[in-house]
Tab-separated table of C-alpha atoms in Angstrom:
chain	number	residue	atom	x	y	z
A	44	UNK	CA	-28.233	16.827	-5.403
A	45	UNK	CA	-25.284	16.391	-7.746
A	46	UNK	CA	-22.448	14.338	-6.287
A	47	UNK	CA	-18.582	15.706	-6.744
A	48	UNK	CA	-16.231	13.514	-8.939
A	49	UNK	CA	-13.942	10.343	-7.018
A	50	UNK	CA	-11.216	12.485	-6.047
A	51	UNK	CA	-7.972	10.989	-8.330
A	52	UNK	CA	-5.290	9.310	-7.219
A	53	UNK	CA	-2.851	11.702	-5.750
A	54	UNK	CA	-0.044	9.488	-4.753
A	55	UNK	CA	2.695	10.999	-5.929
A	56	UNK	CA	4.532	8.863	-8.551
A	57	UNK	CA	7.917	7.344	-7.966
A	58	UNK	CA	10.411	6.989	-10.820
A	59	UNK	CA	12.018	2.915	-11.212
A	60	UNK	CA	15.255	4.520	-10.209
A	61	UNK	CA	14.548	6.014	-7.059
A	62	UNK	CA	12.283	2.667	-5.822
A	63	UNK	CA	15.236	0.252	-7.007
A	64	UNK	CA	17.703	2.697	-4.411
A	65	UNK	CA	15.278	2.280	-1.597
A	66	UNK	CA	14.286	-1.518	-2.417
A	67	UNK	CA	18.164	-1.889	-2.222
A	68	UNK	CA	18.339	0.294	0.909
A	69	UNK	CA	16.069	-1.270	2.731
A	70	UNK	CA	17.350	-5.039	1.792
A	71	UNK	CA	20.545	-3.504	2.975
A	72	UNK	CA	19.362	-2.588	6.179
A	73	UNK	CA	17.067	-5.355	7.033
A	74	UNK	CA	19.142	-7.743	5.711
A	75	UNK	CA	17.010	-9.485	3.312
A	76	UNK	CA	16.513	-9.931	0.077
A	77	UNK	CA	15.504	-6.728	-2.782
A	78	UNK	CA	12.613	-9.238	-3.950
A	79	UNK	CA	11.087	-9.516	-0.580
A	80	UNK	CA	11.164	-6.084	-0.515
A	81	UNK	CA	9.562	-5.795	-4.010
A	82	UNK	CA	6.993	-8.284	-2.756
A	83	UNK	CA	6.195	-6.124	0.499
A	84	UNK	CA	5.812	-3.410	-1.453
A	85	UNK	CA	3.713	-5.356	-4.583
A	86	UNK	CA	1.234	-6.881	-1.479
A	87	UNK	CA	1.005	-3.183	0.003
A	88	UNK	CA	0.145	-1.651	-2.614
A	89	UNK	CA	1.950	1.524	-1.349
A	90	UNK	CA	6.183	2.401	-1.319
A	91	UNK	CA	6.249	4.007	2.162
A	92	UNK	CA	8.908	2.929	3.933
A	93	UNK	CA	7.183	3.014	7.284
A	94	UNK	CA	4.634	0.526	5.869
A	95	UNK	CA	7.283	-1.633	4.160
A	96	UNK	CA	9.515	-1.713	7.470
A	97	UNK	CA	6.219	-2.065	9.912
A	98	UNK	CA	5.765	-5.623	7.000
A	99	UNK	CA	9.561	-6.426	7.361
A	100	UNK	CA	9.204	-6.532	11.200
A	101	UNK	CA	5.613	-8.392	11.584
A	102	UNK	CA	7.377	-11.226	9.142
A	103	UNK	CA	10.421	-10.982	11.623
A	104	UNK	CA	8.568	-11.631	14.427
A	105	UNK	CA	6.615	-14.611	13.059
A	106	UNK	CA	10.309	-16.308	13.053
């Protein structure tokens, strides 16, 4: 039985300019820092911002 090729990555890629506007968005509206946003994102792995915010609001709570 021949087994089907790893389906590819299909993430659609983001362009620098459009992450920088929502790493600065979301700093904005969280109220911390773009490079903990970066660093969210970096740890993810992934530039939802559902996952990033769920992140922002777990570290929040540990406070």
């Amino acid at each position: 039985m021949a087994q089907s090729p790893a389906k590819a990555d299909t993430a659609p890629t983001i362009d620098p300019a459009a992450l920088e506007e929502e790493v600065a968005y979301l700093a904005k509206r969280h109220r911390v820092t773009p490079a903990i946003i970066r660093e969210i994102i970096r740890r993810l792995g992934v530039s939802e911002r559902s996952a990033i915010e769920r992140e922002i609001q777990k570290g929040k709570a540990r406070r």
